[in-house]
GROMACS .gro file of N, CA and C in nm:
model
  513
    1UNK      N    1  -3.279   2.182  -0.312
    1UNK     CA    2  -3.379   2.241  -0.400
    1UNK      C    3  -3.312   2.284  -0.530
    2UNK      N    4  -3.368   2.243  -0.641
    2UNK     CA    5  -3.311   2.280  -0.770
    2UNK      C    6  -3.363   2.417  -0.813
    3UNK      N    7  -3.281   2.484  -0.889
    3UNK     CA    8  -3.322   2.615  -0.938
    3UNK      C    9  -3.425   2.598  -1.049
    4UNK      N   10  -3.518   2.691  -1.054
    4UNK     CA   11  -3.623   2.686  -1.155
    4UNK      C   12  -3.564   2.709  -1.294
    5UNK      N   13  -3.617   2.633  -1.391
    5UNK     CA   14  -3.583   2.659  -1.530
    5UNK      C   15  -3.683   2.759  -1.582
    6UNK      N   16  -3.632   2.865  -1.638
    6UNK     CA   17  -3.716   2.973  -1.688
    6UNK      C   18  -3.707   2.981  -1.839
    7UNK      N   19  -3.814   3.032  -1.898
    7UNK     CA   20  -3.814   3.054  -2.043
    7UNK      C   21  -3.836   3.201  -2.071
    8UNK      N   22  -3.760   3.249  -2.167
    8UNK     CA   23  -3.774   3.386  -2.215
    8UNK      C   24  -3.810   3.378  -2.362
    9UNK      N   25  -3.922   3.439  -2.398
    9UNK     CA   26  -3.967   3.442  -2.536
    9UNK      C   27  -3.955   3.586  -2.586
   10UNK      N   28  -3.882   3.602  -2.695
   10UNK     CA   29  -3.864   3.735  -2.754
   10UNK      C   30  -3.938   3.738  -2.887
   11UNK      N   31  -4.029   3.831  -2.902
   11UNK     CA   32  -4.110   3.843  -3.023
   11UNK      C   33  -4.094   3.983  -3.081
   12UNK      N   34  -4.039   3.989  -3.202
   12UNK     CA   35  -4.033   4.118  -3.271
   12UNK      C   36  -4.170   4.146  -3.330
   13UNK      N   37  -4.212   4.271  -3.323
   13UNK     CA   38  -4.342   4.310  -3.378
   13UNK      C   39  -4.353   4.268  -3.524
   14UNK      N   40  -4.475   4.250  -3.570
   14UNK     CA   41  -4.501   4.214  -3.709
   14UNK      C   42  -4.474   4.336  -3.800
   15UNK      N   43  -4.477   4.312  -3.930
   15UNK     CA   44  -4.446   4.415  -4.030
   15UNK      C   45  -4.536   4.537  -4.012
   16UNK      N   46  -4.474   4.653  -4.004
   16UNK     CA   47  -4.547   4.779  -3.984
   16UNK      C   48  -4.549   4.862  -4.112
   17UNK      N   49  -4.646   4.952  -4.117
   17UNK     CA   50  -4.654   5.049  -4.227
   17UNK      C   51  -4.537   5.147  -4.215
   18UNK      N   52  -4.489   5.193  -4.328
   18UNK     CA   53  -4.393   5.303  -4.327
   18UNK      C   54  -4.473   5.431  -4.331
   19UNK      N   55  -4.431   5.528  -4.256
   19UNK     CA   56  -4.511   5.649  -4.244
   19UNK      C   57  -4.421   5.767  -4.211
   20UNK      N   58  -4.467   5.885  -4.251
   20UNK     CA   59  -4.397   6.008  -4.212
   20UNK      C   60  -4.440   6.053  -4.074
   21UNK      N   61  -4.538   5.985  -4.018
   21UNK     CA   62  -4.588   6.020  -3.884
   21UNK      C   63  -4.489   5.974  -3.778
   22UNK      N   64  -4.523   5.999  -3.655
   22UNK     CA   65  -4.443   5.958  -3.541
   22UNK      C   66  -4.416   5.808  -3.546
   23UNK      N   67  -4.290   5.769  -3.538
   23UNK     CA   68  -4.251   5.627  -3.546
   23UNK      C   69  -4.325   5.543  -3.441
   24UNK      N   70  -4.342   5.596  -3.322
   24UNK     CA   71  -4.407   5.523  -3.213
   24UNK      C   72  -4.549   5.483  -3.249
   25UNK      N   73  -4.614   5.559  -3.336
   25UNK     CA   74  -4.755   5.538  -3.368
   25UNK      C   75  -4.778   5.458  -3.497
   26UNK      N   76  -4.671   5.406  -3.559
   26UNK     CA   77  -4.688   5.332  -3.684
   26UNK      C   78  -4.770   5.205  -3.663
   27UNK      N   79  -4.878   5.185  -3.742
   27UNK     CA   80  -4.960   5.064  -3.730
   27UNK      C   81  -4.903   4.949  -3.810
   28UNK      N   82  -4.960   4.832  -3.791
   28UNK     CA   83  -4.920   4.716  -3.869
   28UNK      C   84  -4.963   4.731  -4.014
   29UNK      N   85  -4.880   4.679  -4.102
   29UNK     CA   86  -4.914   4.669  -4.244
   29UNK      C   87  -5.004   4.547  -4.262
   30UNK      N   88  -5.065   4.534  -4.378
   30UNK     CA   89  -5.151   4.418  -4.404
   30UNK      C   90  -5.073   4.288  -4.383
   31UNK      N   91  -4.949   4.283  -4.432
   31UNK     CA   92  -4.867   4.162  -4.411
   31UNK      C   93  -4.848   4.133  -4.263
   32UNK      N   94  -4.828   4.236  -4.184
   32UNK     CA   95  -4.812   4.218  -4.040
   32UNK      C   96  -4.937   4.164  -3.974
   33UNK      N   97  -5.054   4.212  -4.020
   33UNK     CA   98  -5.181   4.163  -3.964
   33UNK      C   99  -5.204   4.016  -4.000
   34UNK      N  100  -5.141   3.969  -4.106
   34UNK     CA  101  -5.151   3.827  -4.143
   34UNK      C  102  -5.048   3.743  -4.069
   35UNK      N  103  -4.927   3.798  -4.050
   35UNK     CA  104  -4.818   3.721  -3.988
   35UNK      C  105  -4.832   3.706  -3.837
   36UNK      N  106  -4.883   3.807  -3.769
   36UNK     CA  107  -4.889   3.803  -3.622
   36UNK      C  108  -4.970   3.683  -3.570
   37UNK      N  109  -5.090   3.655  -3.626
   37UNK     CA  110  -5.162   3.536  -3.577
   37UNK      C  111  -5.086   3.406  -3.603
   38UNK      N  112  -5.009   3.402  -3.711
   38UNK     CA  113  -4.930   3.282  -3.742
   38UNK      C  114  -4.822   3.263  -3.634
   39UNK      N  115  -4.763   3.374  -3.589
   39UNK     CA  116  -4.666   3.366  -3.479
   39UNK      C  117  -4.734   3.314  -3.353
   40UNK      N  118  -4.856   3.360  -3.327
   40UNK     CA  119  -4.932   3.311  -3.212
   40UNK      C  120  -4.962   3.163  -3.222
   41UNK      N  121  -4.995   3.118  -3.343
   41UNK     CA  122  -5.022   2.975  -3.365
   41UNK      C  123  -4.896   2.893  -3.341
   42UNK      N  124  -4.782   2.945  -3.386
   42UNK     CA  125  -4.655   2.875  -3.364
   42UNK      C  126  -4.628   2.864  -3.213
   43UNK      N  127  -4.646   2.974  -3.141
   43UNK     CA  128  -4.625   2.970  -2.996
   43UNK      C  129  -4.718   2.870  -2.929
   44UNK      N  130  -4.845   2.875  -2.963
   44UNK     CA  131  -4.941   2.782  -2.903
   44UNK      C  132  -4.904   2.638  -2.935
   45UNK      N  133  -4.863   2.611  -3.059
   45UNK     CA  134  -4.823   2.476  -3.099
   45UNK      C  135  -4.696   2.429  -3.032
   46UNK      N  136  -4.613   2.525  -2.989
   46UNK     CA  137  -4.489   2.492  -2.919
   46UNK      C  138  -4.511   2.472  -2.770
   47UNK      N  139  -4.632   2.498  -2.725
   47UNK     CA  140  -4.661   2.485  -2.582
   47UNK      C  141  -4.607   2.600  -2.500
   48UNK      N  142  -4.573   2.709  -2.565
   48UNK     CA  143  -4.516   2.824  -2.495
   48UNK      C  144  -4.629   2.923  -2.464
   49UNK      N  145  -4.667   2.930  -2.338
   49UNK     CA  146  -4.765   3.029  -2.294
   49UNK      C  147  -4.703   3.105  -2.177
   50UNK      N  148  -4.666   3.230  -2.199
   50UNK     CA  149  -4.598   3.304  -2.093
   50UNK      C  150  -4.688   3.332  -1.972
   51UNK      N  151  -4.625   3.343  -1.856
   51UNK     CA  152  -4.694   3.387  -1.735
   51UNK      C  153  -4.717   3.538  -1.740
   52UNK      N  154  -4.622   3.607  -1.803
   52UNK     CA  155  -4.623   3.753  -1.810
   52UNK      C  156  -4.568   3.795  -1.945
   53UNK      N  157  -4.631   3.896  -2.004
   53UNK     CA  158  -4.580   3.955  -2.127
   53UNK      C  159  -4.551   4.101  -2.101
   54UNK      N  160  -4.430   4.141  -2.135
   54UNK     CA  161  -4.391   4.283  -2.134
   54UNK      C  162  -4.393   4.329  -2.278
   55UNK      N  163  -4.474   4.430  -2.307
   55UNK     CA  164  -4.494   4.473  -2.445
   55UNK      C  165  -4.461   4.621  -2.458
   56UNK      N  166  -4.388   4.655  -2.562
   56UNK     CA  167  -4.361   4.795  -2.594
   56UNK      C  168  -4.494   4.868  -2.612
   57UNK      N  169  -4.494   4.996  -2.580
   57UNK     CA  170  -4.614   5.078  -2.597
   57UNK      C  171  -4.634   5.122  -2.742
   58UNK      N  172  -4.540   5.096  -2.831
   58UNK     CA  173  -4.555   5.135  -2.972
   58UNK      C  174  -4.678   5.066  -3.031
   59UNK      N  175  -4.749   5.138  -3.116
   59UNK     CA  176  -4.872   5.086  -3.176
   59UNK      C  177  -4.849   4.951  -3.243
   60UNK      N  178  -4.741   4.936  -3.321
   60UNK     CA  179  -4.718   4.811  -3.393
   60UNK      C  180  -4.696   4.693  -3.298
   61UNK      N  181  -4.639   4.718  -3.182
   61UNK     CA  182  -4.621   4.610  -3.083
   61UNK      C  183  -4.752   4.574  -3.016
   62UNK      N  184  -4.829   4.675  -2.979
   62UNK     CA  185  -4.959   4.649  -2.916
   62UNK      C  186  -5.050   4.573  -3.011
   63UNK      N  187  -5.051   4.612  -3.140
   63UNK     CA  188  -5.135   4.543  -3.238
   63UNK      C  189  -5.086   4.400  -3.261
   64UNK      N  190  -4.954   4.381  -3.265
   64UNK     CA  191  -4.898   4.246  -3.281
   64UNK      C  192  -4.941   4.158  -3.165
   65UNK      N  193  -4.925   4.207  -3.043
   65UNK     CA  194  -4.958   4.128  -2.925
   65UNK      C  195  -5.107   4.092  -2.924
   66UNK      N  196  -5.194   4.185  -2.962
   66UNK     CA  197  -5.338   4.158  -2.964
   66UNK      C  198  -5.369   4.041  -3.058
   67UNK      N  199  -5.302   4.036  -3.174
   67UNK     CA  200  -5.326   3.929  -3.271
   67UNK      C  201  -5.262   3.797  -3.227
   68UNK      N  202  -5.145   3.804  -3.163
   68UNK     CA  203  -5.075   3.684  -3.115
   68UNK      C  204  -5.152   3.620  -3.000
   69UNK      N  205  -5.190   3.700  -2.902
   69UNK     CA  206  -5.252   3.646  -2.781
   69UNK      C  207  -5.387   3.582  -2.811
   70UNK      N  208  -5.453   3.626  -2.917
   70UNK     CA  209  -5.582   3.565  -2.955
   70UNK      C  210  -5.566   3.419  -2.995
   71UNK      N  211  -5.443   3.377  -3.030
   71UNK     CA  212  -5.415   3.239  -3.071
   71UNK      C  213  -5.370   3.151  -2.955
   72UNK      N  214  -5.342   3.210  -2.840
   72UNK     CA  215  -5.292   3.133  -2.726
   72UNK      C  216  -5.407   3.073  -2.646
   73UNK      N  217  -5.383   2.960  -2.579
   73UNK     CA  218  -5.490   2.894  -2.503
   73UNK      C  219  -5.534   2.974  -2.381
   74UNK      N  220  -5.448   3.061  -2.331
   74UNK     CA  221  -5.487   3.148  -2.219
   74UNK      C  222  -5.411   3.279  -2.231
   75UNK      N  223  -5.472   3.384  -2.179
   75UNK     CA  224  -5.412   3.518  -2.188
   75UNK      C  225  -5.325   3.543  -2.065
   76UNK      N  226  -5.196   3.566  -2.087
   76UNK     CA  227  -5.110   3.597  -1.973
   76UNK      C  228  -5.132   3.742  -1.926
   77UNK      N  229  -5.087   3.769  -1.807
   77UNK     CA  230  -5.085   3.907  -1.759
   77UNK      C  231  -4.997   3.985  -1.857
   78UNK      N  232  -5.040   4.105  -1.893
   78UNK     CA  233  -4.966   4.187  -1.988
   78UNK      C  234  -4.937   4.322  -1.926
   79UNK      N  235  -4.811   4.365  -1.937
   79UNK     CA  236  -4.770   4.497  -1.890
   79UNK      C  237  -4.712   4.571  -2.011
   80UNK      N  238  -4.766   4.689  -2.040
   80UNK     CA  239  -4.715   4.772  -2.148
   80UNK      C  240  -4.609   4.864  -2.089
   81UNK      N  241  -4.486   4.850  -2.139
   81UNK     CA  242  -4.371   4.920  -2.080
   81UNK      C  243  -4.306   5.009  -2.185
   82UNK      N  244  -4.316   5.138  -2.165
   82UNK     CA  245  -4.261   5.234  -2.263
   82UNK      C  246  -4.109   5.224  -2.275
   83UNK      N  247  -4.043   5.167  -2.176
   83UNK     CA  248  -3.897   5.157  -2.182
   83UNK      C  249  -3.850   5.059  -2.289
   84UNK      N  250  -3.937   4.966  -2.332
   84UNK     CA  251  -3.896   4.868  -2.433
   84UNK      C  252  -3.878   4.934  -2.570
   85UNK      N  253  -3.954   5.041  -2.596
   85UNK     CA  254  -3.941   5.114  -2.722
   85UNK      C  255  -3.802   5.177  -2.728
   86UNK      N  256  -3.726   5.142  -2.832
   86UNK     CA  257  -3.590   5.193  -2.855
   86UNK      C  258  -3.491   5.153  -2.746
   87UNK      N  259  -3.521   5.046  -2.671
   87UNK     CA  260  -3.431   5.003  -2.564
   87UNK      C  261  -3.303   4.941  -2.620
   88UNK      N  262  -3.194   4.970  -2.555
   88UNK     CA  263  -3.065   4.909  -2.589
   88UNK      C  264  -3.056   4.771  -2.524
   89UNK      N  265  -2.954   4.697  -2.560
   89UNK     CA  266  -2.929   4.567  -2.499
   89UNK      C  267  -2.922   4.579  -2.346
   90UNK      N  268  -2.845   4.672  -2.297
   90UNK     CA  269  -2.831   4.690  -2.152
   90UNK      C  270  -2.962   4.727  -2.084
   91UNK      N  271  -3.041   4.810  -2.150
   91UNK     CA  272  -3.171   4.849  -2.093
   91UNK      C  273  -3.266   4.730  -2.089
   92UNK      N  274  -3.264   4.646  -2.194
   92UNK     CA  275  -3.349   4.527  -2.195
   92UNK      C  276  -3.309   4.429  -2.084
   93UNK      N  277  -3.179   4.409  -2.065
   93UNK     CA  278  -3.134   4.321  -1.957
   93UNK      C  279  -3.178   4.377  -1.822
   94UNK      N  280  -3.169   4.508  -1.803
   94UNK     CA  281  -3.212   4.570  -1.677
   94UNK      C  282  -3.362   4.547  -1.653
   95UNK      N  283  -3.443   4.554  -1.759
   95UNK     CA  284  -3.587   4.528  -1.747
   95UNK      C  285  -3.610   4.382  -1.706
   96UNK      N  286  -3.537   4.289  -1.769
   96UNK     CA  287  -3.550   4.147  -1.732
   96UNK      C  288  -3.512   4.126  -1.586
   97UNK      N  289  -3.407   4.194  -1.540
   97UNK     CA  290  -3.359   4.178  -1.403
   97UNK      C  291  -3.462   4.222  -1.299
   98UNK      N  292  -3.560   4.304  -1.339
   98UNK     CA  293  -3.665   4.351  -1.249
   98UNK      C  294  -3.779   4.250  -1.234
   99UNK      N  295  -3.781   4.147  -1.317
   99UNK     CA  296  -3.893   4.052  -1.319
   99UNK      C  297  -3.895   3.969  -1.191
  100UNK      N  298  -4.015   3.950  -1.138
  100UNK     CA  299  -4.033   3.869  -1.018
  100UNK      C  300  -3.999   3.723  -1.047
  101UNK      N  301  -3.937   3.657  -0.952
  101UNK     CA  302  -3.904   3.516  -0.968
  101UNK      C  303  -4.026   3.426  -0.963
  102UNK      N  304  -4.144   3.482  -0.935
  102UNK     CA  305  -4.269   3.404  -0.946
  102UNK      C  306  -4.301   3.376  -1.093
  103UNK      N  307  -4.243   3.454  -1.183
  103UNK     CA  308  -4.265   3.437  -1.327
  103UNK      C  309  -4.167   3.333  -1.380
  104UNK      N  310  -4.220   3.223  -1.433
  104UNK     CA  311  -4.133   3.122  -1.494
  104UNK      C  312  -4.110   3.149  -1.642
  105UNK      N  313  -4.218   3.183  -1.714
  105UNK     CA  314  -4.210   3.207  -1.858
  105UNK      C  315  -4.247   3.351  -1.887
  106UNK      N  316  -4.152   3.425  -1.943
  106UNK     CA  317  -4.169   3.567  -1.971
  106UNK      C  318  -4.158   3.591  -2.121
  107UNK      N  319  -4.246   3.675  -2.173
  107UNK     CA  320  -4.238   3.714  -2.313
  107UNK      C  321  -4.213   3.864  -2.321
  108UNK      N  322  -4.129   3.904  -2.416
  108UNK     CA  323  -4.107   4.045  -2.444
  108UNK      C  324  -4.144   4.069  -2.590
  109UNK      N  325  -4.236   4.163  -2.613
  109UNK     CA  326  -4.275   4.202  -2.747
  109UNK      C  327  -4.212   4.338  -2.773
  110UNK      N  328  -4.118   4.341  -2.869
  110UNK     CA  329  -4.045   4.465  -2.888
  110UNK      C  330  -3.991   4.482  -3.028
  111UNK      N  331  -3.873   4.541  -3.034
  111UNK     CA  332  -3.818   4.596  -3.158
  111UNK      C  333  -3.675   4.550  -3.182
  112UNK      N  334  -3.634   4.563  -3.306
  112UNK     CA  335  -3.492   4.552  -3.341
  112UNK      C  336  -3.432   4.692  -3.339
  113UNK      N  337  -3.303   4.705  -3.315
  113UNK     CA  338  -3.204   4.598  -3.302
  113UNK      C  339  -3.196   4.536  -3.162
  114UNK      N  340  -3.271   4.590  -3.067
  114UNK     CA  341  -3.258   4.546  -2.929
  114UNK      C  342  -3.288   4.400  -2.905
  115UNK      N  343  -3.398   4.348  -2.962
  115UNK     CA  344  -3.434   4.208  -2.936
  115UNK      C  345  -3.333   4.111  -2.995
  116UNK      N  346  -3.286   4.140  -3.116
  116UNK     CA  347  -3.186   4.052  -3.178
  116UNK      C  348  -3.058   4.054  -3.094
  117UNK      N  349  -3.016   4.173  -3.052
  117UNK     CA  350  -2.896   4.184  -2.968
  117UNK      C  351  -2.914   4.107  -2.838
  118UNK      N  352  -3.033   4.115  -2.778
  118UNK     CA  353  -3.060   4.045  -2.653
  118UNK      C  354  -3.054   3.894  -2.673
  119UNK      N  355  -3.121   3.845  -2.776
  119UNK     CA  356  -3.120   3.700  -2.803
  119UNK      C  357  -2.978   3.651  -2.826
  120UNK      N  358  -2.903   3.723  -2.904
  120UNK     CA  359  -2.766   3.685  -2.936
  120UNK      C  360  -2.677   3.688  -2.811
  121UNK      N  361  -2.693   3.792  -2.729
  121UNK     CA  362  -2.610   3.807  -2.610
  121UNK      C  363  -2.639   3.700  -2.505
  122UNK      N  364  -2.767   3.666  -2.488
  122UNK     CA  365  -2.802   3.570  -2.383
  122UNK      C  366  -2.772   3.427  -2.421
  123UNK      N  367  -2.767   3.397  -2.551
  123UNK     CA  368  -2.751   3.260  -2.598
  123UNK      C  369  -2.606   3.212  -2.583
  124UNK      N  370  -2.574   3.163  -2.464
  124UNK     CA  371  -2.442   3.105  -2.442
  124UNK      C  372  -2.430   2.970  -2.511
  125UNK      N  373  -2.545   2.903  -2.527
  125UNK     CA  374  -2.553   2.775  -2.596
  125UNK      C  375  -2.672   2.781  -2.690
  126UNK      N  376  -2.672   2.692  -2.788
  126UNK     CA  377  -2.786   2.684  -2.879
  126UNK      C  378  -2.801   2.541  -2.927
  127UNK      N  379  -2.924   2.502  -2.949
  127UNK     CA  380  -2.951   2.370  -3.005
  127UNK      C  381  -2.926   2.375  -3.155
  128UNK      N  382  -2.854   2.275  -3.204
  128UNK     CA  383  -2.829   2.263  -3.347
  128UNK      C  384  -2.774   2.391  -3.408
  129UNK      N  385  -2.832   2.431  -3.521
  129UNK     CA  386  -2.785   2.549  -3.593
  129UNK      C  387  -2.872   2.671  -3.566
  130UNK      N  388  -2.947   2.671  -3.455
  130UNK     CA  389  -3.042   2.780  -3.428
  130UNK      C  390  -2.975   2.917  -3.422
  131UNK      N  391  -2.861   2.926  -3.356
  131UNK     CA  392  -2.795   3.056  -3.343
  131UNK      C  393  -2.753   3.107  -3.481
  132UNK      N  394  -2.696   3.020  -3.562
  132UNK     CA  395  -2.656   3.061  -3.698
  132UNK      C  396  -2.778   3.101  -3.780
  133UNK      N  397  -2.887   3.024  -3.769
  133UNK     CA  398  -3.009   3.058  -3.842
  133UNK      C  399  -3.065   3.193  -3.798
  134UNK      N  400  -3.067   3.215  -3.667
  134UNK     CA  401  -3.120   3.341  -3.615
  134UNK      C  402  -3.036   3.459  -3.665
  135UNK      N  403  -2.905   3.446  -3.657
  135UNK     CA  404  -2.819   3.557  -3.698
  135UNK      C  405  -2.818   3.577  -3.848
  136UNK      N  406  -2.830   3.470  -3.922
  136UNK     CA  407  -2.835   3.480  -4.069
  136UNK      C  408  -2.964   3.550  -4.113
  137UNK      N  409  -3.071   3.529  -4.038
  137UNK     CA  410  -3.202   3.585  -4.076
  137UNK      C  411  -3.208   3.736  -4.059
  138UNK      N  412  -3.124   3.792  -3.973
  138UNK     CA  413  -3.133   3.934  -3.941
  138UNK      C  414  -3.248   3.967  -3.847
  139UNK      N  415  -3.315   3.864  -3.794
  139UNK     CA  416  -3.427   3.879  -3.700
  139UNK      C  417  -3.540   3.961  -3.760
  140UNK      N  418  -3.605   3.905  -3.861
  140UNK     CA  419  -3.711   3.978  -3.932
  140UNK      C  420  -3.834   4.003  -3.846
  141UNK      N  421  -3.928   4.080  -3.900
  141UNK     CA  422  -4.053   4.105  -3.829
  141UNK      C  423  -4.122   3.972  -3.800
  142UNK      N  424  -4.187   3.967  -3.685
  142UNK     CA  425  -4.256   3.849  -3.631
  142UNK      C  426  -4.163   3.737  -3.587
  143UNK      N  427  -4.032   3.755  -3.598
  143UNK     CA  428  -3.938   3.653  -3.551
  143UNK      C  429  -3.958   3.630  -3.402
  144UNK      N  430  -3.946   3.503  -3.363
  144UNK     CA  431  -3.969   3.463  -3.225
  144UNK      C  432  -3.856   3.372  -3.180
  145UNK      N  433  -3.801   3.402  -3.064
  145UNK     CA  434  -3.691   3.325  -3.008
  145UNK      C  435  -3.732   3.276  -2.869
  146UNK      N  436  -3.696   3.153  -2.837
  146UNK     CA  437  -3.719   3.099  -2.703
  146UNK      C  438  -3.584   3.060  -2.645
  147UNK      N  439  -3.554   3.115  -2.527
  147UNK     CA  440  -3.432   3.082  -2.455
  147UNK      C  441  -3.470   3.027  -2.318
  148UNK      N  442  -3.391   2.934  -2.268
  148UNK     CA  443  -3.410   2.883  -2.132
  148UNK      C  444  -3.286   2.915  -2.050
  149UNK      N  445  -3.306   2.927  -1.920
  149UNK     CA  446  -3.193   2.944  -1.827
  149UNK      C  447  -3.239   2.904  -1.688
  150UNK      N  448  -3.144   2.882  -1.600
  150UNK     CA  449  -3.174   2.848  -1.461
  150UNK      C  450  -3.140   2.965  -1.372
  151UNK      N  451  -3.212   2.975  -1.262
  151UNK     CA  452  -3.181   3.079  -1.165
  151UNK      C  453  -3.281   3.192  -1.168
  152UNK      N  454  -3.241   3.302  -1.110
  152UNK     CA  455  -3.326   3.418  -1.092
  152UNK      C  456  -3.319   3.513  -1.212
  153UNK      N  457  -3.429   3.584  -1.235
  153UNK     CA  458  -3.428   3.688  -1.338
  153UNK      C  459  -3.324   3.796  -1.304
  154UNK      N  460  -3.297   3.812  -1.176
  154UNK     CA  461  -3.199   3.913  -1.134
  154UNK      C  462  -3.058   3.879  -1.184
  155UNK      N  463  -3.036   3.751  -1.220
  155UNK     CA  464  -2.903   3.707  -1.264
  155UNK      C  465  -2.891   3.693  -1.416
  156UNK      N  466  -2.992   3.740  -1.490
  156UNK     CA  467  -2.984   3.733  -1.636
  156UNK      C  468  -2.871   3.823  -1.683
  157UNK      N  469  -2.779   3.764  -1.758
  157UNK     CA  470  -2.666   3.838  -1.813
  157UNK      C  471  -2.616   3.764  -1.936
  158UNK      N  472  -2.518   3.821  -2.001
  158UNK     CA  473  -2.462   3.763  -2.124
  158UNK      C  474  -2.427   3.615  -2.103
  159UNK      N  475  -2.471   3.532  -2.197
  159UNK     CA  476  -2.430   3.392  -2.200
  159UNK      C  477  -2.504   3.297  -2.108
  160UNK      N  478  -2.605   3.342  -2.031
  160UNK     CA  479  -2.670   3.252  -1.935
  160UNK      C  480  -2.773   3.159  -1.999
  161UNK      N  481  -2.816   3.190  -2.120
  161UNK     CA  482  -2.927   3.116  -2.178
  161UNK      C  483  -2.887   3.010  -2.278
  162UNK      N  484  -2.986   2.927  -2.307
  162UNK     CA  485  -2.975   2.826  -2.412
  162UNK      C  486  -3.084   2.857  -2.513
  163UNK      N  487  -3.046   2.880  -2.636
  163UNK     CA  488  -3.140   2.906  -2.745
  163UNK      C  489  -3.203   2.773  -2.784
  164UNK      N  490  -3.336   2.759  -2.758
  164UNK     CA  491  -3.402   2.630  -2.782
  164UNK      C  492  -3.499   2.636  -2.901
  165UNK      N  493  -3.535   2.757  -2.944
  165UNK     CA  494  -3.623   2.769  -3.062
  165UNK      C  495  -3.604   2.905  -3.127
  166UNK      N  496  -3.613   2.904  -3.259
  166UNK     CA  497  -3.616   3.028  -3.337
  166UNK      C  498  -3.715   3.004  -3.450
  167UNK      N  499  -3.810   3.096  -3.464
  167UNK     CA  500  -3.910   3.085  -3.569
  167UNK      C  501  -3.927   3.221  -3.637
  168UNK      N  502  -3.947   3.215  -3.765
  168UNK     CA  503  -3.976   3.334  -3.842
  168UNK      C  504  -4.070   3.294  -3.955
  169UNK      N  505  -4.165   3.380  -3.991
  169UNK     CA  506  -4.253   3.347  -4.102
  169UNK      C  507  -4.179   3.341  -4.235
  170UNK      N  508  -4.055   3.390  -4.237
  170UNK     CA  509  -3.977   3.395  -4.360
  170UNK      C  510  -3.867   3.291  -4.366
  171UNK      N  511  -3.855   3.208  -4.260
  171UNK     CA  512  -3.743   3.113  -4.254
  171UNK      C  513  -3.787   2.972  -4.287
   0.00000   0.00000   0.00000
C-alpha cells in the first residue's frame, strides 16, 4: 500500500485595515476585499479544494476565508482555531500534527510571520524557482502556497514537503 499524497495550502489573510483597536478585530481593507476573491479564483482554477480548512479566529482571516470560499466549487469543512492567531512555527506544526489522516487536502488561513516560516520550513524541495520567489516576495497579504508530502499529518516536520505552487496578487 502506498502512502497517501497530501496537500497543504497556506493562505495569508488579505490586506487588513490599520487600526488603534484590538489587532484581533481588524477588518479587511477595501484592497483586501478585492484580493481575497481573486485568491479563491486562483485556488479554484488550480483544482485545489481542501477537505478541511483551519482558519484563525481573527476578523481579517474570517473575512478572507468567506470571500475565498465563495469562489470554490464546494465548501470544505471549516474549523476556526484561535491558536492560529499569533502562532509560532512550532505551534503551527503541532496544529498540523493533530490533523486526521482522513484529510488529504488541508488549508490553513492565517498570519505572518508564522505562515511564511511554515512554508519555508516544510519546503525541503521546490519546483523551479518557487522557493526563491516566495522568499523574495516576503509572503504578502493573500499569498497562497501549496505544498505536497507523503505520509501522515502526525509526521509533518521540517523539510518533508515539496513546494508545488506559490501565488500572490502582487507577484
